[in-house]
Tab-separated table of C-alpha atoms in Angstrom:
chain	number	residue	atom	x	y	z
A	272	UNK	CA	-8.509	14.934	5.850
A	273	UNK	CA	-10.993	12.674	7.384
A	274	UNK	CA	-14.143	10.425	6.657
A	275	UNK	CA	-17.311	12.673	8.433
A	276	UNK	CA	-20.229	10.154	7.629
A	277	UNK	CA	-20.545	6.885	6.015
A	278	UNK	CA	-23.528	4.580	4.192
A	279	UNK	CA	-23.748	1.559	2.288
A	280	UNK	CA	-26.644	-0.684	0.497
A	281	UNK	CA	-25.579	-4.150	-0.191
A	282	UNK	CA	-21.542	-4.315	-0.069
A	283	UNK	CA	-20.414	-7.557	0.819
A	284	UNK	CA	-22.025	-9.139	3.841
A	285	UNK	CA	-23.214	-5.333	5.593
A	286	UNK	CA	-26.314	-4.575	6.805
A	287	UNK	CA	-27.824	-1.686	4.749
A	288	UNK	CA	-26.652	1.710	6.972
A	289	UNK	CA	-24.501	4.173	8.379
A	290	UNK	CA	-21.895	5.410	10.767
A	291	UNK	CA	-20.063	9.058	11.805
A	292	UNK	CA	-16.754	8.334	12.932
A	293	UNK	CA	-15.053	10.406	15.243
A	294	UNK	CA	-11.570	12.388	13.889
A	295	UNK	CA	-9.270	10.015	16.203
A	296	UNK	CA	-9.420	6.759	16.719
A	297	UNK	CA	-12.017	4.883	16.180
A	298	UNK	CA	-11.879	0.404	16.624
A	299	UNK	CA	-14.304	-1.795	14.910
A	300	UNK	CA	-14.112	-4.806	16.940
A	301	UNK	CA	-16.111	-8.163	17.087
A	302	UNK	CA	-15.497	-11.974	15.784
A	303	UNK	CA	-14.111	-13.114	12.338
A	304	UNK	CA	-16.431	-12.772	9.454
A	305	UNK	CA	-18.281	-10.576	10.639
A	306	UNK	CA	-17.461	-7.706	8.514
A	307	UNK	CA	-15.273	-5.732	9.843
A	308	UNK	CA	-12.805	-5.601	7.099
A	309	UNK	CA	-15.533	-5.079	4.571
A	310	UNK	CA	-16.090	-1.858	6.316
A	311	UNK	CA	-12.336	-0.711	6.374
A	312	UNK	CA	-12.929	-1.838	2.641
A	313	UNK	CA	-15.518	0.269	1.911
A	314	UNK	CA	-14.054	3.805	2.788
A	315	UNK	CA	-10.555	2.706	1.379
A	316	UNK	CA	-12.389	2.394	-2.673
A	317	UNK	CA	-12.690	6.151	-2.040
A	318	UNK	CA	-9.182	6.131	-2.615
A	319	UNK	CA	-9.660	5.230	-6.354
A	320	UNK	CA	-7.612	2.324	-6.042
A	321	UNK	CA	-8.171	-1.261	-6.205
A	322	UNK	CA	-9.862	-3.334	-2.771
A	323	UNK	CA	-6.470	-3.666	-0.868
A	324	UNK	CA	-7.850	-7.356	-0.621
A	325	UNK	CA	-7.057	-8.124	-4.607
A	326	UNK	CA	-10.846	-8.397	-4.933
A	327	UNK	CA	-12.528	-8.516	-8.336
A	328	UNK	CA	-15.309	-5.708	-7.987
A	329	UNK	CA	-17.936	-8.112	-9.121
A	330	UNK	CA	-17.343	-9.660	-5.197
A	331	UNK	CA	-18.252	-6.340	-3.529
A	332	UNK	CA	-21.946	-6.491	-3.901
A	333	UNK	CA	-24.084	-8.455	-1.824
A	334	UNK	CA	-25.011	-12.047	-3.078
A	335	UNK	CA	-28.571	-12.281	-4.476
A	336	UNK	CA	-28.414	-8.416	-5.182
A	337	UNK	CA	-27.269	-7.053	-8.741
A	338	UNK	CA	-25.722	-3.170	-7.552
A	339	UNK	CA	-24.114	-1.892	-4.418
A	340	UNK	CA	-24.117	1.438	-3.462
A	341	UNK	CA	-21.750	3.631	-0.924
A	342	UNK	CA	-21.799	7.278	0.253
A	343	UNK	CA	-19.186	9.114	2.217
A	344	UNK	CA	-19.339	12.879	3.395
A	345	UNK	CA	-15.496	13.638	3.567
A	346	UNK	CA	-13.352	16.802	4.244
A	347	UNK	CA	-10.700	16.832	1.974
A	348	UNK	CA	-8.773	20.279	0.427
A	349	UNK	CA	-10.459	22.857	3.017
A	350	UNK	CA	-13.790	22.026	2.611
A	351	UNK	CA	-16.475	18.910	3.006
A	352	UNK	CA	-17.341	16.857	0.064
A	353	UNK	CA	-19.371	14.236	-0.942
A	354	UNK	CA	-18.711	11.280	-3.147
A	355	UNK	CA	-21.051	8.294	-3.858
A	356	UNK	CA	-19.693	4.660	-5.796
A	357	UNK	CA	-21.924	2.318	-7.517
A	358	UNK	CA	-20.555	-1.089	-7.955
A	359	UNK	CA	-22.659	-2.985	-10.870
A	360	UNK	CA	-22.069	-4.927	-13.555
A	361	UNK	CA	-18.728	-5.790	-12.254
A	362	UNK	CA	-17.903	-2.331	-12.345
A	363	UNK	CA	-17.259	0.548	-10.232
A	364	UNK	CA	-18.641	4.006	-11.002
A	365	UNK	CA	-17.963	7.351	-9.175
A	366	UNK	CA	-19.729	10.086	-8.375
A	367	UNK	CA	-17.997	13.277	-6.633
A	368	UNK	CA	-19.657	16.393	-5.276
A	369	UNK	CA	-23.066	15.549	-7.336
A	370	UNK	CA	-20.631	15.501	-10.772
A	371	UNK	CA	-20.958	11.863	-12.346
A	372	UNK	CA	-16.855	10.857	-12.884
A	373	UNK	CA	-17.018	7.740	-14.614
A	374	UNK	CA	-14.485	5.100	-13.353
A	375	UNK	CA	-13.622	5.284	-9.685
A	376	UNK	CA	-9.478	5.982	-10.533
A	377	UNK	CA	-11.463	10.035	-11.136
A	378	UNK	CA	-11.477	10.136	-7.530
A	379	UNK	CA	-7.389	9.672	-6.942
A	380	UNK	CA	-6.163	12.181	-5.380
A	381	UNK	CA	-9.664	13.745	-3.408
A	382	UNK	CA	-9.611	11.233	-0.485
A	383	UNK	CA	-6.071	10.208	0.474
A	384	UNK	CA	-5.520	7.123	2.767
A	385	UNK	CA	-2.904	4.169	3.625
A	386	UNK	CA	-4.213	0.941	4.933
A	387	UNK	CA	-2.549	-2.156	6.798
A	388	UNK	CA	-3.929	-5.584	6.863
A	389	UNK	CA	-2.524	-9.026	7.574
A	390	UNK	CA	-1.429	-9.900	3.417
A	391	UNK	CA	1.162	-6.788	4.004
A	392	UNK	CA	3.355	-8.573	6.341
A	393	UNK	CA	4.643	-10.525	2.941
A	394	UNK	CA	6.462	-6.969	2.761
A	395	UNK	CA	9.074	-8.310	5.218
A	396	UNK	CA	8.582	-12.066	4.733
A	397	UNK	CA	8.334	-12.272	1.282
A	398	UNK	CA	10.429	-12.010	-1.467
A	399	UNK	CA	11.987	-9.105	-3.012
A	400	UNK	CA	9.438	-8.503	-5.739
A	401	UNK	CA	6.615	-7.331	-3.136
A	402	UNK	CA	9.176	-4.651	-1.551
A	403	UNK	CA	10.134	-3.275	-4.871
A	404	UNK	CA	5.937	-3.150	-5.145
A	405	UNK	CA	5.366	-1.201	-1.889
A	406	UNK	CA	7.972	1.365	-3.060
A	407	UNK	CA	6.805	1.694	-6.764
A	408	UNK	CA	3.140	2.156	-5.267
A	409	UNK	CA	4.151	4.952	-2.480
A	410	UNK	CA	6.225	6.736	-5.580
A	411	UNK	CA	2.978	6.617	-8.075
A	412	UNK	CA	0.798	7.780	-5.355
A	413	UNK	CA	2.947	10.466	-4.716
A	414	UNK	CA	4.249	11.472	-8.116
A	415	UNK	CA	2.044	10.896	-10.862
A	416	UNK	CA	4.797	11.174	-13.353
A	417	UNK	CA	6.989	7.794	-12.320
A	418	UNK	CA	3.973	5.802	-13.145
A	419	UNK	CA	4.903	6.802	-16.905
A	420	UNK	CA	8.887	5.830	-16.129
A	421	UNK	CA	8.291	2.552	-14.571
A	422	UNK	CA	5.873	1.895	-17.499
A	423	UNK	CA	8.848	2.679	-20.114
A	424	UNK	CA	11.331	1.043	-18.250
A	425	UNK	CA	9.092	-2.790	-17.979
A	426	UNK	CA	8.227	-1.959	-21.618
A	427	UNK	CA	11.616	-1.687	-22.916
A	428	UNK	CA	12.767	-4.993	-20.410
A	429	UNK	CA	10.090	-6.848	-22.028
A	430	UNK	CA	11.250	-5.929	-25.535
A	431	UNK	CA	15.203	-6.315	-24.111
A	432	UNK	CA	13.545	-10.181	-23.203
A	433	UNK	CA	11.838	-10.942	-26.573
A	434	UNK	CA	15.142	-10.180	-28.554
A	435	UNK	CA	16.445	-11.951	-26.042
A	436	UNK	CA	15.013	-15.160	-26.577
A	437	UNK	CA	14.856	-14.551	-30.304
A	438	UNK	CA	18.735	-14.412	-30.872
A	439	UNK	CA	19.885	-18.387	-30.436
A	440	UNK	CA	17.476	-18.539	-33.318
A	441	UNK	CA	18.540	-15.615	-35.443
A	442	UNK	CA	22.064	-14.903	-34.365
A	443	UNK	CA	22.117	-11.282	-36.771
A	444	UNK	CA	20.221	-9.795	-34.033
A	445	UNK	CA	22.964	-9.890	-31.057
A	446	UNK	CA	24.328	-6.513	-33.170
A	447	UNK	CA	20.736	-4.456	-31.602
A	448	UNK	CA	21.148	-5.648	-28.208
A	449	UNK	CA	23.092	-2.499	-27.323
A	450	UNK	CA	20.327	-0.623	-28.269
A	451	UNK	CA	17.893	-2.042	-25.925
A	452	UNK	CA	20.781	-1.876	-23.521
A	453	UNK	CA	21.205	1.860	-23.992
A	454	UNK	CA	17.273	2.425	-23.480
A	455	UNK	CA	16.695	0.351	-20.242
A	456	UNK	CA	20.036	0.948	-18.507
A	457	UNK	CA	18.110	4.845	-19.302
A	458	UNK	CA	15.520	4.447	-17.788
A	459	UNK	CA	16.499	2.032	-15.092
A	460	UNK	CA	19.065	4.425	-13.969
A	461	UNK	CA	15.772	7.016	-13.275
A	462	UNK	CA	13.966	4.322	-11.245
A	463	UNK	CA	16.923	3.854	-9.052
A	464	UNK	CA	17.462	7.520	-8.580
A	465	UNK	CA	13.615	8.102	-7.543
A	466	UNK	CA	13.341	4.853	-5.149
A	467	UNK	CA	16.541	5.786	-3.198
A	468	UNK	CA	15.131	9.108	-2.926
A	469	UNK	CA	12.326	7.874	-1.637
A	470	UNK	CA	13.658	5.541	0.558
A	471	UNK	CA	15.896	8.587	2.273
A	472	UNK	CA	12.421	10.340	2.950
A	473	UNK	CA	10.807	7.739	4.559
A	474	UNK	CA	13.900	6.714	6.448
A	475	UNK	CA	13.233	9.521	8.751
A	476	UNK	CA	9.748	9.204	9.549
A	477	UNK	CA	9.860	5.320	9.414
A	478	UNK	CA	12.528	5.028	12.003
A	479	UNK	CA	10.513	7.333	14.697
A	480	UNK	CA	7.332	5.646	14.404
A	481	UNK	CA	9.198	2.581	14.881
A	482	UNK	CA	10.667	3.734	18.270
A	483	UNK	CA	7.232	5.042	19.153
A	484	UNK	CA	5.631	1.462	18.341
A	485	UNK	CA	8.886	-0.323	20.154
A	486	UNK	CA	9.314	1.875	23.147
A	487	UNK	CA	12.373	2.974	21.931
A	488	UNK	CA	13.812	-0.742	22.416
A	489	UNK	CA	14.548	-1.228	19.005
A	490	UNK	CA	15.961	0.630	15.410
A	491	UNK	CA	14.577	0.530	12.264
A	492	UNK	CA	16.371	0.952	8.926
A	493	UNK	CA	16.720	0.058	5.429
A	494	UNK	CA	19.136	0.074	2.657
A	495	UNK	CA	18.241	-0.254	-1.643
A	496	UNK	CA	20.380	-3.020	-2.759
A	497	UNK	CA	21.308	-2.991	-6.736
A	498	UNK	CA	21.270	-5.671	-8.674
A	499	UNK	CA	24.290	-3.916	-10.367
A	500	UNK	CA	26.452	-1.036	-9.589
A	501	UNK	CA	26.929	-0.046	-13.157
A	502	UNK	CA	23.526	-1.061	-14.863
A	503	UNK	CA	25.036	-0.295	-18.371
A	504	UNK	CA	28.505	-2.017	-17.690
A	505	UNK	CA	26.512	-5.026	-16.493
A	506	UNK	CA	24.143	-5.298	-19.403
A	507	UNK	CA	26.883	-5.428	-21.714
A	508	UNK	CA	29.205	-8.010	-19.570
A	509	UNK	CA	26.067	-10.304	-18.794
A	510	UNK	CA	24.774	-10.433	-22.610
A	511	UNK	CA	26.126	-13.658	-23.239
A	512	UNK	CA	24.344	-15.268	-20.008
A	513	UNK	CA	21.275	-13.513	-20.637
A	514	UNK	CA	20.813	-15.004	-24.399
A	515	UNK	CA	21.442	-17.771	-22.699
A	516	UNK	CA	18.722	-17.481	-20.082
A	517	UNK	CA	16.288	-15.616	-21.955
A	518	UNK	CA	15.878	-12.781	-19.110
A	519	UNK	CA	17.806	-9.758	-18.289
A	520	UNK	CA	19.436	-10.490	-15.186
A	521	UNK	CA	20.165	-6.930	-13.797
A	522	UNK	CA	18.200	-4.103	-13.520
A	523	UNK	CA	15.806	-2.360	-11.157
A	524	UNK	CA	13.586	-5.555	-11.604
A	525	UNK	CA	15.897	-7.374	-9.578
A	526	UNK	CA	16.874	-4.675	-7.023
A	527	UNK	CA	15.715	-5.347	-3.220
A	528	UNK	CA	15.488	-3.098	0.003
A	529	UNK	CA	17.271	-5.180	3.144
A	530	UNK	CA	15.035	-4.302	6.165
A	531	UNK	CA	16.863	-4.215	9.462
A	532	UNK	CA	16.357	-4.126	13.210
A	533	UNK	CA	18.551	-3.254	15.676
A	534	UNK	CA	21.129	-4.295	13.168
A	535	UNK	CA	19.642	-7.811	12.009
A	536	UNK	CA	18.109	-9.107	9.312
A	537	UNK	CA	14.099	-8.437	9.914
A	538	UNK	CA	13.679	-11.267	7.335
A	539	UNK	CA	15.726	-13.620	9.146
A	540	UNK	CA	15.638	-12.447	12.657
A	541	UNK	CA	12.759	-10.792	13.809
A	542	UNK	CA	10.011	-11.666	15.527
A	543	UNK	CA	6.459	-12.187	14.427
A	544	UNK	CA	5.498	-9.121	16.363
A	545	UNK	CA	8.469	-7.345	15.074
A	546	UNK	CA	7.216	-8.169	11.612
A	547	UNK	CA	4.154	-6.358	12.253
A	548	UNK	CA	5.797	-3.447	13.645
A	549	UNK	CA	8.154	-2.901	10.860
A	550	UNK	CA	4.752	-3.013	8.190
A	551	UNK	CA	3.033	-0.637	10.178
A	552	UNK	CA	6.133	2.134	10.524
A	553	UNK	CA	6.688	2.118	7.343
A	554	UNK	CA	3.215	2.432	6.269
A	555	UNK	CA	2.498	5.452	8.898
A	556	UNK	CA	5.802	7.267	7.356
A	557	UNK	CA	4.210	6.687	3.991
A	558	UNK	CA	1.404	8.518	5.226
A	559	UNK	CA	3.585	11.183	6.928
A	560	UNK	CA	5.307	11.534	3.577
A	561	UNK	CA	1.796	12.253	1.959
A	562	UNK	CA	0.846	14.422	4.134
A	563	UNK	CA	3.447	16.848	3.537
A	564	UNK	CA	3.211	16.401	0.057
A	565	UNK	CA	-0.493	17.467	0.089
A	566	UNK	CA	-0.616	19.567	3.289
A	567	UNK	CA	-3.105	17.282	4.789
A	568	UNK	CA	-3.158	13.931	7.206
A	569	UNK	CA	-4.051	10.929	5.082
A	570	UNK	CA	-6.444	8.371	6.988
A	571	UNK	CA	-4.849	5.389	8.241
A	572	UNK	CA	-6.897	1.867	8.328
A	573	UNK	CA	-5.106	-0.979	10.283
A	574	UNK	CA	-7.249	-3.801	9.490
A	575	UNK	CA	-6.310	-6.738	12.106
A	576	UNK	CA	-3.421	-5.065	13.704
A	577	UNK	CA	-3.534	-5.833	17.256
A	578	UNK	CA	-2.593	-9.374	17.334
A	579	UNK	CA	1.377	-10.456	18.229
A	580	UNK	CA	1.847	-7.211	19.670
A	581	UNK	CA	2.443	-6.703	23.034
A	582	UNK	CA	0.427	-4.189	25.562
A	583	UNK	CA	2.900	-1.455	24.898
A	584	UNK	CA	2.591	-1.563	21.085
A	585	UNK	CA	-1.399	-1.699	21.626
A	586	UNK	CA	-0.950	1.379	23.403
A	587	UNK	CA	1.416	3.268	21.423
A	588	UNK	CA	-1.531	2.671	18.319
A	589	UNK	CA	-4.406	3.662	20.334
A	590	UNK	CA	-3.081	6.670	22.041
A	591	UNK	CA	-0.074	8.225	19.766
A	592	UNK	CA	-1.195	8.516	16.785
A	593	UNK	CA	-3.049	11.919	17.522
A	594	UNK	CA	-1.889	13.462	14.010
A	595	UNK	CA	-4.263	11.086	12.176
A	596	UNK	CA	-7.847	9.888	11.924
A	597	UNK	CA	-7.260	5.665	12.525
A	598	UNK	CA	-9.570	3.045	11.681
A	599	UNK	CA	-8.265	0.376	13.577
A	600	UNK	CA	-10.028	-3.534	13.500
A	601	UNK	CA	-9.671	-6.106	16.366
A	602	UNK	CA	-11.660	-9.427	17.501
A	603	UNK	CA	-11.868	-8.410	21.314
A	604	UNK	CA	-12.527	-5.090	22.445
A	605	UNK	CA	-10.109	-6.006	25.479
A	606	UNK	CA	-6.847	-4.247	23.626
A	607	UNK	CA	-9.188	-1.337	23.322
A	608	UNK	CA	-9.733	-0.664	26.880
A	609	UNK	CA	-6.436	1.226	26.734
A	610	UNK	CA	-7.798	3.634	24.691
A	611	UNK	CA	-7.987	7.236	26.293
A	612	UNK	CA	-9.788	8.751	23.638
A	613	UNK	CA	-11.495	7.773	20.486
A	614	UNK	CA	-14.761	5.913	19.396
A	615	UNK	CA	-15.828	2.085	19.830
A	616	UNK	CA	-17.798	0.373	17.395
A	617	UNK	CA	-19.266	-3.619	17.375
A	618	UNK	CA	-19.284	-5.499	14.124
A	619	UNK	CA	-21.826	-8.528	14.239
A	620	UNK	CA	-23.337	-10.360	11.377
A	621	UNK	CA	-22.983	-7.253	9.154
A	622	UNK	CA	-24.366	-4.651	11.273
A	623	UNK	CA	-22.247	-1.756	12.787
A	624	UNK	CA	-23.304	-0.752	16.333
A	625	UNK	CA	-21.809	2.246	18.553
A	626	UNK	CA	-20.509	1.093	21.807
A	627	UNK	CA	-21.278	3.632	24.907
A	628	UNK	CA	-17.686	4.719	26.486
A	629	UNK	CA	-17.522	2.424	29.901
């Protein structure tokens, strides 16, 4: 899978035009604000997702301009395809192979990718909330159907949490809390099954890309941590402190994954640099684990990735990633220099320029 040609007319801050990528690497360099991320942007709404910014889609189109428009030429399942996006009205609209698709979440599934950018590094330095996230995102991506079970499961905890708070009030109603207990310890048990499986799978190819990145200084690994052993046992002993609190204290909404290197706490321990290494292993073994769910290479975008890494972590990103076509963005084209193969590009006041190999 890989982007062939791209064009845009008024998306954020770019100059109305287009670019061919090469199938390797390929760095976008030049100053902040320039637009560089806008671009990595651009080809990841392909994905049917959601700007990996948070962006409200009303922000994508140019100021002063009331539509923006992108086209990418793509191959994707064994042949090239073409799919267009209009953003207007605060909406995004899709367009695939000349077939009008309606929203953009049509598209899912026809262009595959993973992206990096700075805001990910809250995976390790953040709280436990935005891990759970990254793995309940990799598992919807990759199996449609656990988007359903992690649906029942927060519907049932937020019905488990109403009763909760309704009981000092009308006491009758502790008698249904088993219930509710029954139902989420149900389906909580099924969202802990298919994280830990997930986890195992990407233990693998997170921990090589890791040794790749580090020079085989370092380990990574990770371990899911339950809130409770026994989710049913504890729902039933904690009833009394959860009336009292008005939450459900255990339950895959509290569960965390502990992220280690070489043994230590990457929370606590590692490095800045570290930090960035661990993000971006576990988001290449995310896309290893799509690709051999699909049968194809997903693209990778690394948006801001080369700064507090050393010269051997630069390298390993420019050169060894040969299974996948990279998008990689940088202020100085320096760090690029180590580049063997691939294709340079200059970002400067919204216009994309090729740079001529030196």
């Amino acid at each position: 899978m890989n982007v062939r040609r791209l064009s845009w007319n008024h998306f954020r801050n770019l100059r109305a035009g287009e670019f061919e990528p090469c199938a390797g690497v390929n760095v976008i360099y030049g100053q902040n604000a320039q637009g560089k991320t806008n671009l990595l942007e651009a080809m990841w709404l392909f994905t049917g997702e959601r700007s990996f910014r948070g962006a409200k889609d009303a922000e994508l189109v140019l100021q002063g301009e009331t539509a923006a428009a992108l086209r990418m030429d793509f191959w994707s399942e064994g042949r090239g395809q073409t799919a267009k996006i209009t953003v207007a009205e605060g909406r995004r609209t899709a367009e695939l192979n000349g077939i009008p698709k309606g929203a953009c979440s049509a598209l899912t599934g026809k262009f595959c990718a993973v992206v990096f950018s700075p805001e990910h590094l809250s995976l390790v330095r953040g709280g436990p909330s935005l891990r759970r996230e990254f793995v309940d995102s990799a598992l919807c991506q990759m199996k449609p159907g656990y988007a359903s079970l992690l649906s029942g499961y927060n519907r049932t905890l937020f019905q488990r949490n109403a009763l909760l708070k309704d009981i000092p009030r009308h006491a009758e109603l502790m008698d249904t809390l088993e219930i509710w207990d029954e139902r989420l310890s149900q389906f909580g048990e099924r969202v802990i099954r298919q994280r830990t499986a997930y986890l195992k799978a990407l233990s693998e190819p997170a921990a090589g890309f890791y040794a790749g990145i580090s020079s085989n200084r370092e380990t990574l690994s990770f371990v899911y941590r339950k809130s409770a052993e026994d989710l049913r046992r504890a729902l039933a002993e904690e009833r009394r402190e959860d009336v009292l609190s008005g939450h459900t204290g255990a339950g895959p909404h509290r569960d965390d994954v502990d992220i280690f290197v070489s043994g230590l706490n990457a929370r606590a321990y590692a490095s800045q640099g570290q930090k960035r290494s661990v993000v971006l292993a576990l988001k290449l073994a995310e896309a290893e684990l799509l690709s051999r769910m699909t049968g194809e290479k997903p693209v990778v975008f690394l948006d801001d990735v080369m700064s507090e890494l050393d010269a051997r972590r630069q390298d390993y990103l420019l050169n060894h990633l040969t299974e996948f076509q990279v998008f990689l963005s940088c202020c100085e084209p320096g760090a690029a220099r180590q580049m063997k193969s691939g294709a340079l590009f200059r970002m400067e006041d919204g216009a994309l320029s090729a740079v001529p190999p030196a």
